[in-house]
Amino acid sequence: MSKLKYGYQWQAGQIVINPDQADVIKQIFAGFLAGQTRNHLARQFNLTHTSVLRILTSNKYAGGDGYPQIITTTNFKQVQKQLKKQIVQKPKKQPTPPTKFYRGISKRYSNDAFKQAEHIYQLIYSEVEVYGES
């Protein structure tokens, strides 16, 4: 027998709802729709925020893949919309590429921005010039 999702159990060879765990699943979905964060829900139910996210994104709780339905399809779809909004609203930060600056770049050469830029670019050496060929 394979491992079941949280909220379910095997009984007489059938997948059935575990009432105690199903209550937690319902509270997680209701809490998220009420505006609670995944971290808050994780602390409340002694789970990790990743576990809460897996619960919120699993269609099995809405009756998918032959599992008994614990939450309504409407609630599941509302949670998916809310999660998608959160992901869109918080784009990942792009890492800043490492840059090597050498002495003299920060010194002011000219008040003319173009001349200053030209001066700075002249101060940047290739890695071969700085470190030699490997």
Short mmCIF file of C-alpha atoms in Angstrom, two decimals:
data_model
loop_
_atom_site.label_atom_id
_atom_site.label_comp_id
_atom_site.label_asym_id
_atom_site.label_seq_id
_atom_site.Cartn_x
_atom_site.Cartn_y
_atom_site.Cartn_z
CA MET A 1 0.00 0.00 0.00
CA SER A 2 1.27 3.47 -0.83
CA LYS A 3 1.54 6.37 1.57
CA LEU A 4 -1.58 8.51 1.74
CA LYS A 5 -1.94 12.27 1.98
CA TYR A 6 -2.47 13.81 5.40
CA GLY A 7 -6.20 13.65 6.15
CA TYR A 8 -6.75 10.15 4.79
CA GLN A 9 -6.34 6.57 5.97
CA TRP A 10 -6.76 3.04 4.67
CA GLN A 11 -9.80 1.14 5.87
CA ALA A 12 -10.75 -2.27 4.47
CA GLY A 13 -8.60 -1.61 1.40
CA GLN A 14 -10.29 1.72 0.68
CA ILE A 15 -9.11 5.30 1.08
CA VAL A 16 -11.30 7.00 3.66
CA ILE A 17 -11.21 10.34 5.42
CA ASN A 18 -9.46 10.54 8.81
CA PRO A 19 -11.90 12.79 10.71
CA ASP A 20 -9.37 14.42 13.05
CA GLN A 21 -6.88 15.20 10.29
CA ALA A 22 -9.66 16.27 7.91
CA ASP A 23 -10.73 18.86 10.48
CA VAL A 24 -7.18 20.30 10.41
CA ILE A 25 -7.27 20.37 6.58
CA LYS A 26 -10.57 22.28 6.65
CA GLN A 27 -9.18 24.74 9.19
CA ILE A 28 -6.05 25.31 7.09
CA PHE A 29 -8.11 26.10 3.98
CA ALA A 30 -10.56 28.28 5.94
CA GLY A 31 -7.74 30.11 7.71
CA PHE A 32 -5.90 30.80 4.47
CA LEU A 33 -9.07 32.13 2.83
CA ALA A 34 -9.61 34.31 5.93
CA GLY A 35 -6.20 35.91 5.38
CA GLN A 36 -3.90 33.94 7.67
CA THR A 37 -0.38 33.40 6.35
CA ARG A 38 1.08 29.99 5.63
CA ASN A 39 3.64 30.53 8.38
CA HIS A 40 0.91 31.36 10.90
CA LEU A 41 -1.05 28.26 9.91
CA ALA A 42 2.10 26.14 10.13
CA ARG A 43 2.77 27.31 13.70
CA GLN A 44 -0.88 26.88 14.66
CA PHE A 45 -1.00 23.24 13.53
CA ASN A 46 2.63 22.32 14.27
CA LEU A 47 3.53 21.88 10.59
CA THR A 48 6.12 23.42 8.31
CA HIS A 49 5.13 26.21 5.91
CA THR A 50 6.07 23.83 3.08
CA SER A 51 3.62 21.23 4.40
CA VAL A 52 0.90 23.87 4.52
CA LEU A 53 1.68 24.85 0.92
CA ARG A 54 1.51 21.21 -0.18
CA ILE A 55 -1.86 20.86 1.52
CA LEU A 56 -3.17 24.06 -0.07
CA THR A 57 -2.05 23.03 -3.57
CA SER A 58 -3.14 19.38 -3.52
CA ASN A 59 -6.26 18.74 -5.58
CA LYS A 60 -6.75 15.46 -3.69
CA TYR A 61 -8.49 17.37 -0.87
CA ALA A 62 -11.08 18.58 -3.40
CA GLY A 63 -11.78 15.00 -4.49
CA GLY A 64 -9.09 14.64 -7.15
CA ASP A 65 -7.26 11.44 -8.13
CA GLY A 66 -9.86 9.15 -6.56
CA TYR A 67 -9.57 10.60 -3.06
CA PRO A 68 -12.69 11.38 -1.00
CA GLN A 69 -13.51 15.09 -0.93
CA ILE A 70 -12.64 17.01 2.25
CA ILE A 71 -13.04 20.58 0.97
CA THR A 72 -15.27 22.06 -1.70
CA THR A 73 -13.99 22.58 -5.22
CA THR A 74 -14.95 26.25 -4.89
CA ASN A 75 -12.72 26.71 -1.83
CA PHE A 76 -9.86 24.89 -3.55
CA LYS A 77 -10.12 27.16 -6.61
CA GLN A 78 -10.28 30.29 -4.42
CA VAL A 79 -7.12 29.22 -2.59
CA GLN A 80 -5.33 28.60 -5.90
CA LYS A 81 -6.28 32.10 -7.11
CA GLN A 82 -5.05 33.64 -3.85
CA LEU A 83 -1.77 31.71 -4.01
CA LYS A 84 -1.25 32.80 -7.61
CA LYS A 85 -1.80 36.45 -6.62
CA GLN A 86 0.79 36.14 -3.84
CA ILE A 87 3.33 34.69 -6.22
CA VAL A 88 2.71 37.43 -8.82
CA GLN A 89 2.87 40.19 -6.19
CA LYS A 90 6.20 39.01 -4.81
CA PRO A 91 8.60 38.43 -7.70
CA LYS A 92 11.92 36.84 -6.90
CA LYS A 93 14.81 39.21 -6.45
CA GLN A 94 17.37 38.93 -9.19
CA PRO A 95 20.81 38.33 -7.73
CA THR A 96 23.32 41.06 -8.40
CA PRO A 97 26.17 39.70 -10.48
CA PRO A 98 29.54 39.90 -8.75
CA THR A 99 31.53 42.90 -9.87
CA LYS A 100 35.19 43.62 -9.30
CA PHE A 101 36.17 47.24 -8.80
CA TYR A 102 39.74 48.40 -8.56
CA ARG A 103 41.23 51.37 -6.75
CA GLY A 104 40.58 54.70 -8.39
CA ILE A 105 37.12 54.05 -9.76
CA SER A 106 35.37 55.90 -6.98
CA LYS A 107 37.53 59.02 -7.42
CA ARG A 108 35.89 61.90 -9.26
CA TYR A 109 37.66 62.60 -12.54
CA SER A 110 35.25 65.05 -14.13
CA ASN A 111 31.90 66.72 -13.54
CA ASP A 112 30.87 65.68 -17.05
CA ALA A 113 29.08 62.32 -16.73
CA PHE A 114 30.33 61.04 -20.10
CA LYS A 115 33.96 61.88 -19.33
CA GLN A 116 33.59 60.32 -15.87
CA ALA A 117 32.18 57.13 -17.40
CA GLU A 118 34.95 57.00 -19.99
CA HIS A 119 37.53 57.41 -17.22
CA ILE A 120 35.95 54.61 -15.15
CA TYR A 121 35.88 52.22 -18.11
CA GLN A 122 39.56 52.89 -18.73
CA LEU A 123 40.28 51.80 -15.13
CA ILE A 124 38.60 48.42 -15.53
CA TYR A 125 41.11 45.78 -16.47
CA SER A 126 40.41 42.37 -17.85
CA GLU A 127 41.00 39.43 -15.51
CA VAL A 128 43.92 38.36 -17.68
CA GLU A 129 45.61 41.72 -17.11
CA VAL A 130 44.98 41.56 -13.37
CA TYR A 131 45.58 37.88 -12.58
CA GLY A 132 47.59 36.71 -15.58
CA GLU A 133 46.74 33.75 -17.75
CA SER A 134 45.93 30.55 -15.93
#
